[in-house]
CSV table of C-alpha atoms in Angstrom, one decimal:
chain,number,residue,atom,x,y,z
A,1,MET,CA,-6.4,-9.0,-4.8
A,2,MET,CA,-5.5,-5.5,-4.2
A,3,VAL,CA,-4.6,-6.2,-0.1
A,4,PRO,CA,-1.8,-3.2,0.7
A,5,ARG,CA,1.1,-4.3,2.3
A,6,CYS,CA,2.1,-1.1,3.7
A,7,MET,CA,0.8,1.9,5.0
A,8,PHE,CA,2.0,5.7,6.7
A,9,PHE,CA,0.5,8.7,8.6
A,10,THR,CA,1.6,12.0,7.1
A,11,LYS,CA,-1.0,15.5,8.2
A,12,GLY,CA,-1.0,18.8,6.8
A,13,VAL,CA,-2.2,21.6,7.2
A,14,GLY,CA,-3.2,25.2,4.5
A,15,THR,CA,-4.2,28.5,3.9
A,16,HIS,CA,-5.3,30.2,0.6
A,17,LYS,CA,-8.8,32.4,0.1
A,18,GLU,CA,-10.6,29.7,-1.7
A,19,LYS,CA,-11.3,26.7,0.2
A,20,LEU,CA,-10.6,24.2,-2.5
A,21,ALA,CA,-6.3,25.9,-3.1
A,22,SER,CA,-6.3,25.4,0.9
A,23,PHE,CA,-7.6,21.9,1.4
A,24,GLU,CA,-4.1,21.5,-2.0
A,25,GLU,CA,-2.4,23.6,0.3
A,26,ALA,CA,-3.2,21.2,2.9
A,27,LEU,CA,-2.3,18.5,0.6
A,28,ARG,CA,1.2,19.8,0.3
A,29,ASP,CA,2.0,20.1,3.3
A,30,ALA,CA,1.3,16.7,4.0
A,31,HIS,CA,3.6,15.1,1.0
A,32,ILE,CA,0.4,13.7,-0.7
A,33,ALA,CA,-1.2,16.5,-3.4
A,34,HIS,CA,0.8,14.6,-6.1
A,35,PHE,CA,-1.0,10.7,-6.0
A,36,ASN,CA,-4.8,10.2,-6.6
A,37,LEU,CA,-6.5,9.9,-3.7
A,38,VAL,CA,-9.6,7.5,-3.1
A,39,SER,CA,-11.0,7.2,0.4
A,40,VAL,CA,-11.7,4.0,1.5
A,41,SER,CA,-13.1,2.1,4.5
A,42,SER,CA,-11.9,1.6,8.3
A,43,ILE,CA,-9.5,-1.4,7.9
A,44,PHE,CA,-6.0,-1.7,8.4
A,45,PRO,CA,-4.9,-5.1,6.6
A,46,PRO,CA,-3.6,-8.5,8.0
A,47,HIS,CA,0.4,-8.3,8.0
A,48,CYS,CA,0.3,-4.7,6.5
A,49,GLU,CA,3.4,-3.2,7.6
A,50,ILE,CA,3.9,0.8,9.1
A,51,VAL,CA,6.4,2.3,7.4
A,52,THR,CA,7.2,6.1,7.5
A,53,ILE,CA,6.6,8.6,5.4
A,54,GLU,CA,9.8,9.3,3.8
A,55,GLU,CA,9.8,4.9,2.4
A,56,GLY,CA,6.2,5.3,1.5
A,57,LEU,CA,6.2,8.1,-0.1
A,58,SER,CA,9.4,6.9,-2.2
A,59,LEU,CA,7.4,3.4,-3.0
A,60,LEU,CA,4.4,6.1,-4.9
A,61,HIS,CA,4.7,7.7,-8.7
A,62,PRO,CA,3.0,11.0,-9.2
A,63,GLY,CA,-0.1,10.1,-10.1
A,64,GLU,CA,-0.7,6.8,-8.9
A,65,ILE,CA,-4.2,6.0,-7.7
A,66,THR,CA,-3.7,5.5,-4.0
A,67,PHE,CA,-5.9,4.6,-2.1
A,68,CYS,CA,-5.9,6.4,1.7
A,69,VAL,CA,-7.8,7.2,5.2
A,70,MET,CA,-8.3,10.3,5.7
A,71,ALA,CA,-9.7,13.2,8.1
A,72,ARG,CA,-10.3,16.6,6.9
A,73,GLU,CA,-12.0,19.6,8.3
A,74,GLU,CA,-11.9,22.8,7.6
A,75,THR,CA,-12.9,26.9,8.6
A,76,MET,CA,-13.1,30.1,7.7
A,77,GLU,CA,-13.8,32.1,11.5
A,78,PRO,CA,-10.2,33.3,12.2
A,79,GLY,CA,-9.1,31.9,15.6
A,80,ARG,CA,-11.2,28.7,15.2
A,81,ARG,CA,-9.4,25.4,15.8
A,82,VAL,CA,-9.9,22.9,13.7
A,83,PHE,CA,-8.9,19.3,14.0
A,84,SER,CA,-8.7,16.4,12.2
A,85,SER,CA,-7.2,12.7,13.5
A,86,VAL,CA,-6.8,9.1,12.5
A,87,GLY,CA,-6.6,6.6,14.8
A,88,LEU,CA,-5.2,2.8,14.6
A,89,ALA,CA,-5.5,-0.2,16.6
A,90,ILE,CA,-3.7,-3.9,15.6
A,91,PRO,CA,-4.7,-7.2,16.9
A,92,ALA,CA,-2.6,-9.1,18.6
A,93,GLU,CA,-2.7,-12.3,16.0
A,94,SER,CA,-0.8,-11.8,13.2
A,95,GLY,CA,-3.4,-13.3,10.6
A,96,ARG,CA,-6.7,-10.8,12.0
A,97,TYR,CA,-7.4,-7.9,10.5
A,98,GLY,CA,-6.9,-4.1,12.5
A,99,TYR,CA,-9.3,-0.5,12.4
A,100,LEU,CA,-8.4,3.1,11.3
A,101,SER,CA,-10.8,5.6,12.5
A,102,GLU,CA,-11.1,8.9,11.5
A,103,HIS,CA,-12.7,12.0,13.2
A,104,HIS,CA,-12.2,15.9,13.3
A,105,GLY,CA,-13.9,18.6,13.9
A,106,PHE,CA,-13.8,21.8,15.8
A,107,GLY,CA,-12.3,22.8,19.3
A,108,GLN,CA,-10.0,19.9,20.5
A,109,THR,CA,-6.3,20.0,20.7
A,110,GLU,CA,-4.1,17.6,18.5
A,111,LEU,CA,-3.7,15.8,21.4
A,112,GLU,CA,-7.4,15.5,22.3
A,113,ALA,CA,-8.5,14.9,18.6
A,114,GLY,CA,-5.7,11.6,18.9
A,115,GLU,CA,-6.9,10.2,21.6
A,116,TYR,CA,-10.6,10.4,20.4
A,117,ALA,CA,-9.5,8.7,17.1
A,118,GLU,CA,-7.2,6.5,18.6
A,119,ASP,CA,-9.7,4.9,21.5
A,120,LEU,CA,-12.6,4.7,19.1
A,121,ALA,CA,-10.0,2.7,16.6
A,122,ALA,CA,-9.5,0.5,19.8
A,123,GLU,CA,-13.2,0.3,20.7
A,124,MET,CA,-14.1,-1.3,16.8
A,125,LEU,CA,-11.1,-3.2,17.4
A,126,ALA,CA,-12.3,-5.0,20.3
A,127,THR,CA,-16.2,-5.5,19.8
A,128,THR,CA,-14.9,-7.8,17.2
A,129,LEU,CA,-12.6,-9.5,19.0
A,130,GLY,CA,-15.0,-9.9,22.1
A,131,ILE,CA,-13.8,-8.2,24.9
A,132,GLU,CA,-15.5,-7.3,27.4
A,133,PHE,CA,-15.4,-3.1,28.5
A,134,ASP,CA,-17.5,-0.4,29.9
A,135,SER,CA,-17.8,2.6,27.1
A,136,ASP,CA,-18.5,4.9,29.7
A,137,LYS,CA,-15.0,5.2,31.4
A,138,ASP,CA,-12.3,7.4,30.4
A,139,TYR,CA,-9.9,6.4,27.5
A,140,ASP,CA,-7.0,5.1,29.8
A,141,GLU,CA,-8.8,2.9,32.0
A,142,ARG,CA,-10.2,1.2,28.4
A,143,ARG,CA,-6.4,1.3,27.3
A,144,GLU,CA,-6.2,-1.1,30.3
A,145,VAL,CA,-8.1,-3.7,29.4
A,146,TYR,CA,-7.5,-3.7,25.9
A,147,LYS,CA,-3.7,-4.5,26.9
A,148,MET,CA,-4.6,-6.7,29.9
A,149,SER,CA,-7.2,-8.2,27.1
A,150,GLY,CA,-3.0,-9.2,25.4
A,151,LYS,CA,-5.7,-9.4,22.1
A,152,ILE,CA,-5.0,-5.3,21.0
A,153,VAL,CA,-1.3,-5.2,20.5
A,154,GLU,CA,-1.3,-1.8,19.5
A,155,SER,CA,-3.1,1.8,19.1
A,156,GLN,CA,-1.5,5.2,18.0
A,157,HIS,CA,-2.7,8.3,16.0
A,158,ILE,CA,-1.4,11.3,13.9
A,159,SER,CA,-3.2,14.3,13.8
A,160,GLN,CA,-3.4,17.9,13.5
A,161,ALA,CA,-4.7,21.5,14.6
A,162,ALA,CA,-4.8,24.2,13.7
A,163,LEU,CA,-6.5,27.8,14.8
A,164,GLY,CA,-8.4,29.6,11.5
A,165,ALA,CA,-6.4,32.0,10.0
A,166,GLU,CA,-7.2,35.8,9.8
A,167,GLY,CA,-7.6,37.8,6.7
A,168,ASN,CA,-10.8,36.1,5.2
A,169,LEU,CA,-9.1,32.7,4.8
A,170,TRP,CA,-10.1,29.2,4.5
A,171,THR,CA,-7.8,27.1,6.5
A,172,THR,CA,-7.8,23.4,6.0
A,173,VAL,CA,-6.1,20.2,7.9
A,174,LEU,CA,-5.8,16.9,7.2
A,175,ALA,CA,-4.7,13.3,8.5
A,176,ALA,CA,-4.2,10.9,6.9
A,177,ALA,CA,-3.1,6.8,6.7
A,178,ILE,CA,-1.9,6.2,3.3
A,179,PHE,CA,-2.0,2.8,1.7
A,180,VAL,CA,0.4,1.3,-0.8
A,181,LEU,CA,0.1,-2.2,-2.9
């Protein structure tokens, strides 16, 4: 079975006249350009440990096929805010899986985008755990419901935002959860 034993978060921003090269610069800024990245869906495996980027990178090798959950956005409009975020929600029961969510777009700050992604992951997890909540309430109110249920132990996010560069350049932002098998 290919079940990740640990995961780390990373983020990056890149700017270049070519869209693809801008993405490459963002990957380099995130320290993951030297891996063959494969996007996977949003399940955080049971018993998976969250490690620092330094520890996670030390366990991987250049060229390795590396699974990830990645959010990415790009713009060529000067001054336009782009963002990408990955949220995580982990259940209290250690043998259960959690959720990762990707959120990307235009206009939000890093904090706004991050809280949205975190809320999205927590909401997906809450629905699988039978936690009743009002989806029309704001995130802070729902977070209290999640915590009070005792079924969701942790939620967090990583976000990257930037303003589109001047000079006919592409700007790319990315946020990612990188899995280590």
